Short mmCIF file of C-alpha atoms and ligand atoms in Angstrom, two decimals:
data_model
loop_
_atom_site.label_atom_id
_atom_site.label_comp_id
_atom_site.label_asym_id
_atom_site.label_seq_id
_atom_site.Cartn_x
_atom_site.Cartn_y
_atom_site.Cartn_z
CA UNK A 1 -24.89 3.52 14.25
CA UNK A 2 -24.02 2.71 10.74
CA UNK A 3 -20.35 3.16 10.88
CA UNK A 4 -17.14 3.27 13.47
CA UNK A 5 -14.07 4.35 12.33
CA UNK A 6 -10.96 3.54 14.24
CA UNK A 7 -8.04 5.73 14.09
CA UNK A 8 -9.21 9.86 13.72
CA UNK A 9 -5.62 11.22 11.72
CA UNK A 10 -5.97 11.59 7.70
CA UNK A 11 -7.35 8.30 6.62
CA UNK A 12 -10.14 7.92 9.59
CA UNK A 13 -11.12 11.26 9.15
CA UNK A 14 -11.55 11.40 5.02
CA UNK A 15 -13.53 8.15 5.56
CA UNK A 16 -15.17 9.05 8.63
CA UNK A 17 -16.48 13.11 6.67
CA UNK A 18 -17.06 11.25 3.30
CA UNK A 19 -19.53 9.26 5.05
CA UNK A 20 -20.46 11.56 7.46
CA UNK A 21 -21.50 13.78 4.29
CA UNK A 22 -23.15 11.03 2.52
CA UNK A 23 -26.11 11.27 5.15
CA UNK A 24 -24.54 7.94 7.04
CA UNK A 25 -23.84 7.93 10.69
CA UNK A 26 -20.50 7.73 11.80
CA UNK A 27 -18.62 7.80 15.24
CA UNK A 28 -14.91 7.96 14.64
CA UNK A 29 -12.30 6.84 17.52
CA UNK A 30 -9.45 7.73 18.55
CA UNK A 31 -7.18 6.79 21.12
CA UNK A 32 -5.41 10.23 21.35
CA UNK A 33 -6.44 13.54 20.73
CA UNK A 34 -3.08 14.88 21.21
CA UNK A 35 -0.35 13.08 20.10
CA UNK A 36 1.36 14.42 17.27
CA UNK A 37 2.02 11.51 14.23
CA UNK A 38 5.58 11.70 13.63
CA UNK A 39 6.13 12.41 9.52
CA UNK A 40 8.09 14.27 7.66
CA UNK A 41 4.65 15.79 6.46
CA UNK A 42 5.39 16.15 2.63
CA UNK A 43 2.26 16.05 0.27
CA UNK A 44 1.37 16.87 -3.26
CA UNK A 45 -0.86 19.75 -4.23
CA UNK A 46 -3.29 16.85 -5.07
CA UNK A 47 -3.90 16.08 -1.93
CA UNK A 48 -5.28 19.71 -0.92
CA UNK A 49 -7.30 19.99 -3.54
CA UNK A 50 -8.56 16.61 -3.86
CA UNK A 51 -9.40 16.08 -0.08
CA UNK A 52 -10.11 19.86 0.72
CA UNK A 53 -7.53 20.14 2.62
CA UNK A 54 -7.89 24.10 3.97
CA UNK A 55 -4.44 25.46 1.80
CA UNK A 56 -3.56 27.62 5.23
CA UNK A 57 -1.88 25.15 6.32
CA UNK A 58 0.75 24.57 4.12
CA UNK A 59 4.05 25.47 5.82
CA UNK A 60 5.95 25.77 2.56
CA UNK A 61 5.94 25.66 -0.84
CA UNK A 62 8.74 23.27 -1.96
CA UNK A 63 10.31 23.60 -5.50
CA UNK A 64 13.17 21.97 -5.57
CA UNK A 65 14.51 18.67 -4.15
CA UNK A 66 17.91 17.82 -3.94
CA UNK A 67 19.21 14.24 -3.99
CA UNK A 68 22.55 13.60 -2.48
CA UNK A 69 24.07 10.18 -3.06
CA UNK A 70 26.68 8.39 -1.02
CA UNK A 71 30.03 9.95 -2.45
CA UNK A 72 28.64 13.41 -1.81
CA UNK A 73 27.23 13.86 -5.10
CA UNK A 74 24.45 16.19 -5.41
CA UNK A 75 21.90 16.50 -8.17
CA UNK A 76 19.12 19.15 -8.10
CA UNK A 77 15.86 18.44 -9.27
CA UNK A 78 13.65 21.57 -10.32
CA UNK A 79 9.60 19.97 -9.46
CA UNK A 80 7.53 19.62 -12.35
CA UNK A 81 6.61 17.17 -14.69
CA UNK A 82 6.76 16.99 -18.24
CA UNK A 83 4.30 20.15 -18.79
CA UNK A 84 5.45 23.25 -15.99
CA UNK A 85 1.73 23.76 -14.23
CA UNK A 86 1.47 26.76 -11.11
CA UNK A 87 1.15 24.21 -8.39
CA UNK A 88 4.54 22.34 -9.11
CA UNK A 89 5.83 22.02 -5.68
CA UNK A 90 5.57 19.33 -2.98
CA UNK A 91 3.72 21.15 0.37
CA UNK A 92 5.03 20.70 3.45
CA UNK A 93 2.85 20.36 6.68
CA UNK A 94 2.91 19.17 9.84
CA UNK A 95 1.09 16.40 11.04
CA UNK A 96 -0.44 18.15 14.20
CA UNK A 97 -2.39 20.55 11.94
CA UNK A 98 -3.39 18.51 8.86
CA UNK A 99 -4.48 15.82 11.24
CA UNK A 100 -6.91 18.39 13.28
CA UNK A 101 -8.22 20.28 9.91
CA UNK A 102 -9.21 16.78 8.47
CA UNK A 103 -11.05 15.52 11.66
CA UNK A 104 -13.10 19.37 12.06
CA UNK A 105 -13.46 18.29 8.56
CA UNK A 106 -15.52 15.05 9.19
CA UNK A 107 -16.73 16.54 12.21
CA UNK A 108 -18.30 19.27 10.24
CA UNK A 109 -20.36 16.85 7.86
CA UNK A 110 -22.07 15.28 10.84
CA UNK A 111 -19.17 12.57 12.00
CA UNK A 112 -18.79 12.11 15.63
CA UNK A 113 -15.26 11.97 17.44
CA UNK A 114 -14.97 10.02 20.72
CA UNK A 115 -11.66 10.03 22.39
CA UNK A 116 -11.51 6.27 22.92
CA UNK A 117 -9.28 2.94 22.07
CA UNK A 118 -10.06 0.06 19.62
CA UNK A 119 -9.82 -3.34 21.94
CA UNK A 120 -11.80 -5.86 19.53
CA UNK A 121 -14.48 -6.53 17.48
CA UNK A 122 -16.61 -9.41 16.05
CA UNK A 123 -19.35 -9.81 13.16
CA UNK A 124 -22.38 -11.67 14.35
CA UNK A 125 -24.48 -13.72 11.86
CA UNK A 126 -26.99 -10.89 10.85
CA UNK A 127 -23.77 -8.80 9.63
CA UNK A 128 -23.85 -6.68 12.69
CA UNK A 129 -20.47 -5.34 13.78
CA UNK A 130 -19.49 -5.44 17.89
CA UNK A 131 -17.13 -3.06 18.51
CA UNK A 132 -15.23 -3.24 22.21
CA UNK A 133 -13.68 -0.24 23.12
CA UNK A 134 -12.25 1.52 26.30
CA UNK A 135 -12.86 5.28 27.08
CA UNK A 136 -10.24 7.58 28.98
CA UNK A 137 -10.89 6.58 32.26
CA UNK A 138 -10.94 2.99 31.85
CA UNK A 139 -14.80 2.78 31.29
CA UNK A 140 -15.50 0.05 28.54
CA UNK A 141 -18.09 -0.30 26.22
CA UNK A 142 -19.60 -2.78 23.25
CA UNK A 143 -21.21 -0.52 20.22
CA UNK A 144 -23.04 -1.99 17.22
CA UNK A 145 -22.56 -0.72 13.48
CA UNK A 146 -23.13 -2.19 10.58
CA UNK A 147 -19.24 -1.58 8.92
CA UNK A 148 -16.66 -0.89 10.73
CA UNK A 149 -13.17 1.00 9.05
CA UNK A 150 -9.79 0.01 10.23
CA UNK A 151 -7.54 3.83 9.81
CA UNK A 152 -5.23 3.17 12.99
CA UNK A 153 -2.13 3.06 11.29
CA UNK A 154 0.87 0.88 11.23
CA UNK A 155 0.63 -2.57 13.63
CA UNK A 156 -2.87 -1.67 13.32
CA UNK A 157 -5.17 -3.28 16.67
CA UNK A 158 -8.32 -3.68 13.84
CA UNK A 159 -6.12 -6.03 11.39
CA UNK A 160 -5.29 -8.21 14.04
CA UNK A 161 -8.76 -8.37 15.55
CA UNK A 162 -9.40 -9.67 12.10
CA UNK A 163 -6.84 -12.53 12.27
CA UNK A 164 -4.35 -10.40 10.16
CA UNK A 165 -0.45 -11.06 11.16
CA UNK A 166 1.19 -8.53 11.91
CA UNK A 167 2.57 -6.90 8.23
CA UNK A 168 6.47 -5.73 8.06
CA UNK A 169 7.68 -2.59 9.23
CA UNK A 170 10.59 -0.54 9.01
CA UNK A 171 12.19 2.23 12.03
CA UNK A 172 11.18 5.97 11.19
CA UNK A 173 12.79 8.23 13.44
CA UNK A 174 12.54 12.19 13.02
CA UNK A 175 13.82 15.09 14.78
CA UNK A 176 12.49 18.53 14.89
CA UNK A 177 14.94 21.07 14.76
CA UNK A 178 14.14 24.68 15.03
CA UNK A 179 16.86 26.93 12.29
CA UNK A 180 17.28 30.64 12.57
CA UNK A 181 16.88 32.76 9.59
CA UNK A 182 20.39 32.54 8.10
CA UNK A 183 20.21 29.13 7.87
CA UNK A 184 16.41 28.73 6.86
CA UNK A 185 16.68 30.12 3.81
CA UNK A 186 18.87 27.84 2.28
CA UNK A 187 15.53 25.39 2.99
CA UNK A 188 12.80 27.54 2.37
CA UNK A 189 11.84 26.31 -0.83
CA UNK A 190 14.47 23.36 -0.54
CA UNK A 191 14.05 19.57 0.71
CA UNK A 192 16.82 17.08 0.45
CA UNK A 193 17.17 13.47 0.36
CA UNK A 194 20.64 11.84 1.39
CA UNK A 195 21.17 7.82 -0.18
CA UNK A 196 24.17 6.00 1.77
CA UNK A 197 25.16 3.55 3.86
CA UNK A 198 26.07 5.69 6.78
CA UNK A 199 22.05 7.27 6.27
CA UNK A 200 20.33 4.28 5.90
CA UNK A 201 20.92 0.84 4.59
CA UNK A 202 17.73 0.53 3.53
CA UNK A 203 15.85 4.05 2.56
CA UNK A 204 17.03 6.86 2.70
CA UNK A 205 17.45 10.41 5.06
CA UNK A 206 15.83 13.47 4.19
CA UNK A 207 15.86 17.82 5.56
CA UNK A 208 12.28 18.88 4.71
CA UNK A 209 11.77 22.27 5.53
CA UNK A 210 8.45 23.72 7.81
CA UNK A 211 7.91 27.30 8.49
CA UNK A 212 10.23 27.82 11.66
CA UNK A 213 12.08 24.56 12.04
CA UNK A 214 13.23 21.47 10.00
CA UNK A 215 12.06 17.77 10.11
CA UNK A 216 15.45 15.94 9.50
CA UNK A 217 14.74 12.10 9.52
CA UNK A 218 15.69 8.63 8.45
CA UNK A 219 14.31 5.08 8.19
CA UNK A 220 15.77 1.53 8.37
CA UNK A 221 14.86 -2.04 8.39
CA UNK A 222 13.84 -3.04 12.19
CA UNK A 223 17.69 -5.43 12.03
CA UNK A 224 18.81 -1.97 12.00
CA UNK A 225 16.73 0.02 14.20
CA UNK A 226 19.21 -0.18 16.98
CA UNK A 227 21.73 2.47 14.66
CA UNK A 228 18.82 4.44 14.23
CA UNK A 229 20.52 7.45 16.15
CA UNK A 230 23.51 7.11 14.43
CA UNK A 231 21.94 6.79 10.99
CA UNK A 232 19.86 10.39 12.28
CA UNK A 233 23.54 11.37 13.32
CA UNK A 234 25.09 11.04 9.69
CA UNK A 235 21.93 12.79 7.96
CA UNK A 236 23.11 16.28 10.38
CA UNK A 237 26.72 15.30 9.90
CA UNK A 238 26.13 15.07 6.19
CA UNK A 239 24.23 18.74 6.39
CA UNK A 240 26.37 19.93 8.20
CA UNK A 241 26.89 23.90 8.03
CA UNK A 242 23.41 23.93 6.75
CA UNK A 243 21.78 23.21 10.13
CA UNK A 244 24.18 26.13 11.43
CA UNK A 245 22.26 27.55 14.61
CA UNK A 246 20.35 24.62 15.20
CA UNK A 247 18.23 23.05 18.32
CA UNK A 248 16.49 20.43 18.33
CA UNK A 249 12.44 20.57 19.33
CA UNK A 250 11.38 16.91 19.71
CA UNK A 251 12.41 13.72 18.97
CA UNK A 252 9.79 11.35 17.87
CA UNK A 253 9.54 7.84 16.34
CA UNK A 254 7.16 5.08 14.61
CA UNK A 255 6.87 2.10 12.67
CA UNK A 256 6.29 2.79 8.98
CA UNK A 257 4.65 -0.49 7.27
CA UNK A 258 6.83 -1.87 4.80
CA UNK A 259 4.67 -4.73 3.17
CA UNK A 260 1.04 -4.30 1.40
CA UNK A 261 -2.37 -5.94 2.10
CA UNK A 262 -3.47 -7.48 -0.52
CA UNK A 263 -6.54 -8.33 0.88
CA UNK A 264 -8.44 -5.22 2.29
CA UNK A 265 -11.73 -6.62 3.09
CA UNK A 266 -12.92 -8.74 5.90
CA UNK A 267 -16.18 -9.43 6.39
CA UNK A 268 -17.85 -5.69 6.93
CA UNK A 269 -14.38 -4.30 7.82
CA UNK A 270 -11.91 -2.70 5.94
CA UNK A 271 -8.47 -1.61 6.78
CA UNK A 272 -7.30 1.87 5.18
CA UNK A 273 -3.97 3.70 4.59
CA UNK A 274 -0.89 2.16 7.04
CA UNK A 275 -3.24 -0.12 8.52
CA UNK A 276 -3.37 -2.07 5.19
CA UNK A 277 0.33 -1.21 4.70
CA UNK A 278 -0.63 1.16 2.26
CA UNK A 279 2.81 2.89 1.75
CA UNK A 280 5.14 3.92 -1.29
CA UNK A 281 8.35 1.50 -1.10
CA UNK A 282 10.43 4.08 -2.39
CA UNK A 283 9.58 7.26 -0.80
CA UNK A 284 7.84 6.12 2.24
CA UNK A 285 5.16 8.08 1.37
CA UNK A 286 1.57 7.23 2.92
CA UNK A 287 -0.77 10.44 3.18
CA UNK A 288 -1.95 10.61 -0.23
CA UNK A 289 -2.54 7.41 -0.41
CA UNK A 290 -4.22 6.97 3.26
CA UNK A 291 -6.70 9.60 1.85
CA UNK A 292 -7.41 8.22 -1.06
CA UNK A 293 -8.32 4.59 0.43
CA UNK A 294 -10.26 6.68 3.11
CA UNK A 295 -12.44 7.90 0.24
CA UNK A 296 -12.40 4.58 -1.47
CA UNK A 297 -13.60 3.32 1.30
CA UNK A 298 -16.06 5.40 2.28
CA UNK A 299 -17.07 5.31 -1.66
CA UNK A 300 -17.94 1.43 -1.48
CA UNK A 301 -19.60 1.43 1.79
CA UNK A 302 -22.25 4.37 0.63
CA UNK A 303 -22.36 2.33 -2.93
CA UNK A 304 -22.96 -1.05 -1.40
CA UNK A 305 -24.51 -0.23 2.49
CA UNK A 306 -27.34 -2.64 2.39
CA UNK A 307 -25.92 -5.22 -0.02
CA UNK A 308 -23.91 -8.42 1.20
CA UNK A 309 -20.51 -8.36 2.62
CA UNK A 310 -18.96 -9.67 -0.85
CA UNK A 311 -19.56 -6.60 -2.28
CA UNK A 312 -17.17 -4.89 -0.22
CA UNK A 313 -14.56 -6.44 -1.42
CA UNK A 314 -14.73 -4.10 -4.35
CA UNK A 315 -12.94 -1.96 -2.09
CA UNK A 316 -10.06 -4.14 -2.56
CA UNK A 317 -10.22 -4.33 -6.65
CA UNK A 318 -11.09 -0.42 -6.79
CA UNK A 319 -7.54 -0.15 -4.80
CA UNK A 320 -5.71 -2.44 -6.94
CA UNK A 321 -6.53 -1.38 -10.33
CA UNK A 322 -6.22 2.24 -9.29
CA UNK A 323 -2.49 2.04 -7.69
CA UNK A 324 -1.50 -1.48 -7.88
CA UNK A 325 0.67 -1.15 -10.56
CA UNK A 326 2.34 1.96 -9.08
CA UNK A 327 3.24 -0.27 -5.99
CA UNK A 328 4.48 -2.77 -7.43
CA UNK A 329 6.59 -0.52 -9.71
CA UNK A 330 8.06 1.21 -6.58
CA UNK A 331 8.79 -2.23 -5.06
CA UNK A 332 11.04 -3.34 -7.66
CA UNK A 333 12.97 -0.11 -7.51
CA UNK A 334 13.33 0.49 -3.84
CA UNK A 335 14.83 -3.12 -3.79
CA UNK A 336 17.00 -2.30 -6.84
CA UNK A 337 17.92 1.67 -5.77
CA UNK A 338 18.67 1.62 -1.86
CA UNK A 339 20.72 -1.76 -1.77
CA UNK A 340 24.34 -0.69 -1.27
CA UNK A 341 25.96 2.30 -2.00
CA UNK A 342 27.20 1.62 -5.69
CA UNK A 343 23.48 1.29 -6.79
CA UNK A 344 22.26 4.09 -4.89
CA UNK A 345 25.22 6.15 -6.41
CA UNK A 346 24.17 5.13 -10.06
CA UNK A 347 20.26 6.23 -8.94
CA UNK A 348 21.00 9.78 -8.01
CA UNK A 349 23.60 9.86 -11.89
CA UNK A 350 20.33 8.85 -13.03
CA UNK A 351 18.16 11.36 -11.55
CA UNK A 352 20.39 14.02 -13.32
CA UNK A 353 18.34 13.62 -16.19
CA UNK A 354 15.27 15.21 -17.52
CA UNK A 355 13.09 12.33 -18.75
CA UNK A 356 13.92 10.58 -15.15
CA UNK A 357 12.72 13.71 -13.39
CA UNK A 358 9.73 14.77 -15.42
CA UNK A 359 8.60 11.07 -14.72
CA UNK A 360 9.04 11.12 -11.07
CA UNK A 361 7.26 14.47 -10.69
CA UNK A 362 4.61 13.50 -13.45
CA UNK A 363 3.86 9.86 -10.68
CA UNK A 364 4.37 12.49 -7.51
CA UNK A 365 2.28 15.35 -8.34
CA UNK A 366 -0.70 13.37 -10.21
CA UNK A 367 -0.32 9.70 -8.82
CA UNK A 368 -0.75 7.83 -12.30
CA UNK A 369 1.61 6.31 -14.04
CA UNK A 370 3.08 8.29 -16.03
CA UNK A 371 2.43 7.71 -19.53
CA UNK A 372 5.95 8.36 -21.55
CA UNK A 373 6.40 8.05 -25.41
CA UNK A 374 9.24 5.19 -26.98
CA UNK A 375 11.46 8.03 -27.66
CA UNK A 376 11.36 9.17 -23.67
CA UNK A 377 12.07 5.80 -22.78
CA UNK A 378 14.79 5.35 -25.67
CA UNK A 379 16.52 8.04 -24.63
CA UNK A 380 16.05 6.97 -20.29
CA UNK A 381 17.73 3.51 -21.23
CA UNK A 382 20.66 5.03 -23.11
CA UNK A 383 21.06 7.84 -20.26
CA UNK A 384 20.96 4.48 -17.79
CA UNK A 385 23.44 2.70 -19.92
CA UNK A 386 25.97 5.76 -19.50
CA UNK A 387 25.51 6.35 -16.10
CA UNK A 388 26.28 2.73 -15.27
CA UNK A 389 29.12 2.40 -17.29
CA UNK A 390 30.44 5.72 -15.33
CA UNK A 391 29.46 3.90 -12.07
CA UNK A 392 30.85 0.80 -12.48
CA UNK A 393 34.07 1.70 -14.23
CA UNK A 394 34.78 5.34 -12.81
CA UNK A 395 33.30 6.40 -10.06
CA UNK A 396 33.26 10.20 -9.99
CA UNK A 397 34.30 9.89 -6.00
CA UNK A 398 35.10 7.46 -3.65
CA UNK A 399 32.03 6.09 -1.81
CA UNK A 400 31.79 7.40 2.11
CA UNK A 401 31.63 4.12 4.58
CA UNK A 402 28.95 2.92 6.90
CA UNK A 403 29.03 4.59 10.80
CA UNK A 404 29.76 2.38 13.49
CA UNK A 405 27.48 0.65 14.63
CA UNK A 406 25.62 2.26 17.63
CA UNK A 407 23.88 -0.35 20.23
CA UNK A 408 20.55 0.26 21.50
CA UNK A 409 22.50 1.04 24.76
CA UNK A 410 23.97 3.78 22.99
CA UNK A 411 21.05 4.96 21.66
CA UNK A 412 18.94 5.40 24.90
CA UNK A 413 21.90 7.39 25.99
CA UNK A 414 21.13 9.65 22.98
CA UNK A 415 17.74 9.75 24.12
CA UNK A 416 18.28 10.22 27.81
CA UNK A 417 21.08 13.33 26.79
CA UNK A 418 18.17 14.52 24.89
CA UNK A 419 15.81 14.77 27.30
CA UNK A 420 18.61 16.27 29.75
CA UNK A 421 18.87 18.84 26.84
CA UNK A 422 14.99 19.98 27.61
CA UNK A 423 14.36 18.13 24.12
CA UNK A 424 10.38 16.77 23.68
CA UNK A 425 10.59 13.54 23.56
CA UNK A 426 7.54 11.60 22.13
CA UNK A 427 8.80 8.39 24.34
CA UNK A 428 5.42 6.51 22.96
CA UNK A 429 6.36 6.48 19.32
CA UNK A 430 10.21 6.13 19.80
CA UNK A 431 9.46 2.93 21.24
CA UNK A 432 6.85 1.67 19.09
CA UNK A 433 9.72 2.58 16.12
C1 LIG B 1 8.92 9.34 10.48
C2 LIG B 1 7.90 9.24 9.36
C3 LIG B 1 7.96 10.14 8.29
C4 LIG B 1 6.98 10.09 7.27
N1 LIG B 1 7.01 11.03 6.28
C5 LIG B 1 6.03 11.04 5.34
C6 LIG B 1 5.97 12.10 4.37
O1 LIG B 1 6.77 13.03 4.37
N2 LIG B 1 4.98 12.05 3.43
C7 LIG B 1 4.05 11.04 3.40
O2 LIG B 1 3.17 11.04 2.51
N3 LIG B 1 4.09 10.05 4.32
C8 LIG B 1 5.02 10.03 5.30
N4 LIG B 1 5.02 9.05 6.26
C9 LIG B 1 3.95 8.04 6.24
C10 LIG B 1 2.64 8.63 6.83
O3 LIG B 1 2.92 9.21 8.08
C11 LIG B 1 1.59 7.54 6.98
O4 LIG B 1 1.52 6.79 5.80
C12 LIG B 1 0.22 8.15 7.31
O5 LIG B 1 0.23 8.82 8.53
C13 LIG B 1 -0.86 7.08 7.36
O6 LIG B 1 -2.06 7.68 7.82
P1 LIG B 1 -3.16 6.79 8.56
O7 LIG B 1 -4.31 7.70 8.82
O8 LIG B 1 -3.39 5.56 7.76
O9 LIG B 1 -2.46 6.31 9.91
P2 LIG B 1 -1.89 7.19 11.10
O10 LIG B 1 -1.56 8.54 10.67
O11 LIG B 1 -0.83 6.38 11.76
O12 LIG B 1 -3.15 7.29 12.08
C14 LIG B 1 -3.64 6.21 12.81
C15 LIG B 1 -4.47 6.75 13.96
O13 LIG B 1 -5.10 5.67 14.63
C16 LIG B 1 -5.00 5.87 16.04
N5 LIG B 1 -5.09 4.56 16.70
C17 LIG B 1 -4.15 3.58 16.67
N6 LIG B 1 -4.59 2.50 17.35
C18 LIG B 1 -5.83 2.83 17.82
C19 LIG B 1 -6.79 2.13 18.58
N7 LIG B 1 -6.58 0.88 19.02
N8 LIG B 1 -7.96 2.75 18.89
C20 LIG B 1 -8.20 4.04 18.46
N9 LIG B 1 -7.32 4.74 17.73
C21 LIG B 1 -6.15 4.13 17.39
C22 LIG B 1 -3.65 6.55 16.23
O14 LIG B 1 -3.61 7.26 17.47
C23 LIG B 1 -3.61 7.47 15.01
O15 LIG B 1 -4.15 8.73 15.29
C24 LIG B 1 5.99 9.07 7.29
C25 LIG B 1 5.96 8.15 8.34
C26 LIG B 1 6.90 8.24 9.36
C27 LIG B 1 6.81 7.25 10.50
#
């Protein structure tokens, strides 16, 4: 065997089919089949075409994205970046679908897919890779490979089988709610994003729209995961008429990494996507970028299969040059743009303007920096200027206030009512969140 993948959802299984194409055999495992990853499932067009993702899957076709900040204040945003192209719009998915089109994918090109868990693994001194796993059943087994890819996600068993402590992660819960027509097509090109306290006090809560139902959702710092219910509450409360007809399909939960790898590489392993924290501060977006260190990945190993393990770690440069500077970027501003309500207030005055859009689509849709001239930036800074002297001296509205806080008592009640309601409720994930 040359390869074993762990984890079989987008990052496993674009790693797992690159190789698999690249004439290198590859058994890909995953713990289970079934489970549905909750996410909010929203994905540039570059990701379809880049990773051949099949394009009948997108749900829908988003053009416009509405931030709304914590007075109430809404600002539209039309998506494109500074030159209008067909495919502006952000495609939503669900994760049940894209994960099983990615893994045929890789199972097409020759990759093998065993329905089994990651327990441990260690290198011996000829480079050879012992892999421990345990099937359905219980039955356990020790397979040999030559590399072995970490994709299993966030609190990932591969990192900490290579000595990695566990990296930080914030509370991501999401609930499904089916709309009827009326109300649907208020979303059916539209997502939203909601900024306050009462949402989250440390991201934010968005409505993105699928083809029957909405994902509404929210994320907080685990100090705060015990409000996560309530936070979910104010994101519906804050909808309000909107969701009009609503009922909810499932509930679900999980851990979204909030803190990067640097290092990637250990030994003949490396760690891709949440597994190596590989998430956008801001946005709390991770497929793209899962993908993309899936091919990376699978890019170095074919480049460098025979050669010592130090070459790997051109994995981990590759990574760094190529989106790096885009993380750190996003860290600076999530830690500047979701603390407190007057700065999150000032972020959404400042999305009201073109240059601040046409950059944030330009970095969305085609994951480069995006390269602006002086007089875009001139004319950013002066819009930033105004909007903070408006902030900070005159606040168009009064800022809403944080909800009560809800104890994790409360929440399970929330849970439990669900479940009374005939709700899904993907228990696994809600308590791994
Ligand atoms: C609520 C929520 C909303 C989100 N919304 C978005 C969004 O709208 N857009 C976006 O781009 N990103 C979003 N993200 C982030 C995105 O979901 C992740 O970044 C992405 O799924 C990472 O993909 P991955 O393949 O690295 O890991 P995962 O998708 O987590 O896959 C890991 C796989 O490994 C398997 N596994 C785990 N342990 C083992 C083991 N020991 N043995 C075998 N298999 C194992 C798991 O079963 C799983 O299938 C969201 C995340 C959350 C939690």
């Amino acid at each position: 065997m040359d390869v074993i993948v762990v984890g079989a959802n987008i990052g496993g299984a674009v790693a797992g089919g690159d190789l698999a194409a690249s004439g290198h055999n590859v058994v890909m495992l995953e713990r289970d089949l079934k489970r549905k990853k909750p996410c909010g499932g929203a994905i540039p067009p570059k990701a379809i075409s880049e990773f051949g993702v099949p394009s009948r899957i997108i749900e829908r076709k988003t053009k416009r994205a509405v931030v709304i900040g914590p007075s109430g204040s809404e600002v539209g945003m039309d998506v494109r970046g500074t030159k209008a192209r067909e495919d502006d719009y952000i495609c939503m998915v669900t994760r049940e679908t894209l994960d099983r089109a990615m893994r045929e994918k890789a199972q097409d090109a020759g990759a093998e897919l065993r329905e089994a868990t990651f327990l441990s693994h260690e290198e011996d001194a000829a480079g050879k890779v012992h892999v421990r796993v345990r099937y359905r059943g219980g039955r356990e087994e020790t397979l040999v490979a030559d590399a072995l890819v970490g994709a299993d996600g966030a609190g990932s068993a591969v990192a900490k089988s290579c000595g990695r402590p566990a990296i930080k992660h914030a509370s991501a819960i999401q609930e499904r709610l089916y709309l009827p027509d009326d109300a649907m097509a208020y979303y059916e090109t539209t997502a939203e994003l909601y900024l306050g306290d009462d949402v989250s006090p440390d991201f934010y809560g968005w409505i993105f729209p699928k083809s029957d139902h909405v994902a509404v959702g929210t994320g907080c710092r685990p100090e705060h995961a015990n409000q996560s219910y309530a936070f979910l509450e104010g994101v519906k409360q804050r909808a309000g008429d909107k969701l009009r007809g609503s009922k909810r399909i499932l509930l679900e939960g999980h851990p979204l990494p909030m803190a990067r790898y640097k290092k990637l590489v250990y030994g003949r392993t490396l760690l891709v996507g949440d597994a190596g924290g590989m998430v956008a501060h801001t946005s709390g977006e991770g497929i793209y970028f899962s993908m993309a260190a899936g091919r990376l990945a699978a890019q170095t190993l074919h480049g460098h299969f025979g050669d010592t393990k130090f070459a790997l770690s051109r994995y981990e440069k590759s990574w760094q040059k190529r989106y790096g500077a885009m993380f750190d970027f996003l860290e600076v501003l999530e830690k500047w743009s979701y603390r407190g309500n007057k700065n999150r207030e000032f972020f959404v005055d400042m999305c009201d303007t073109k240059e601040v859009q046409e950059l944030t689509f330009d970095s969305y849709l085609f994951k480069e920096m995006a390269k602006v001239s002086p007089a875009h930036h001139g004319r950013m800074a002066l819009n930033g200027v105004k909007a903070a002297l408006r902030n900070w001296t005159k606040p168009k509205r009064p800022l809403l206030t944080a909800p009560p806080v809800m104890t994790a008592k409360q929440a399970l009640q929330l849970t439990r009512a669900a479940v009374a309601d005939g709700v899904a409720v993907d228990e696994r994930s809600y308590a791994s969140a």
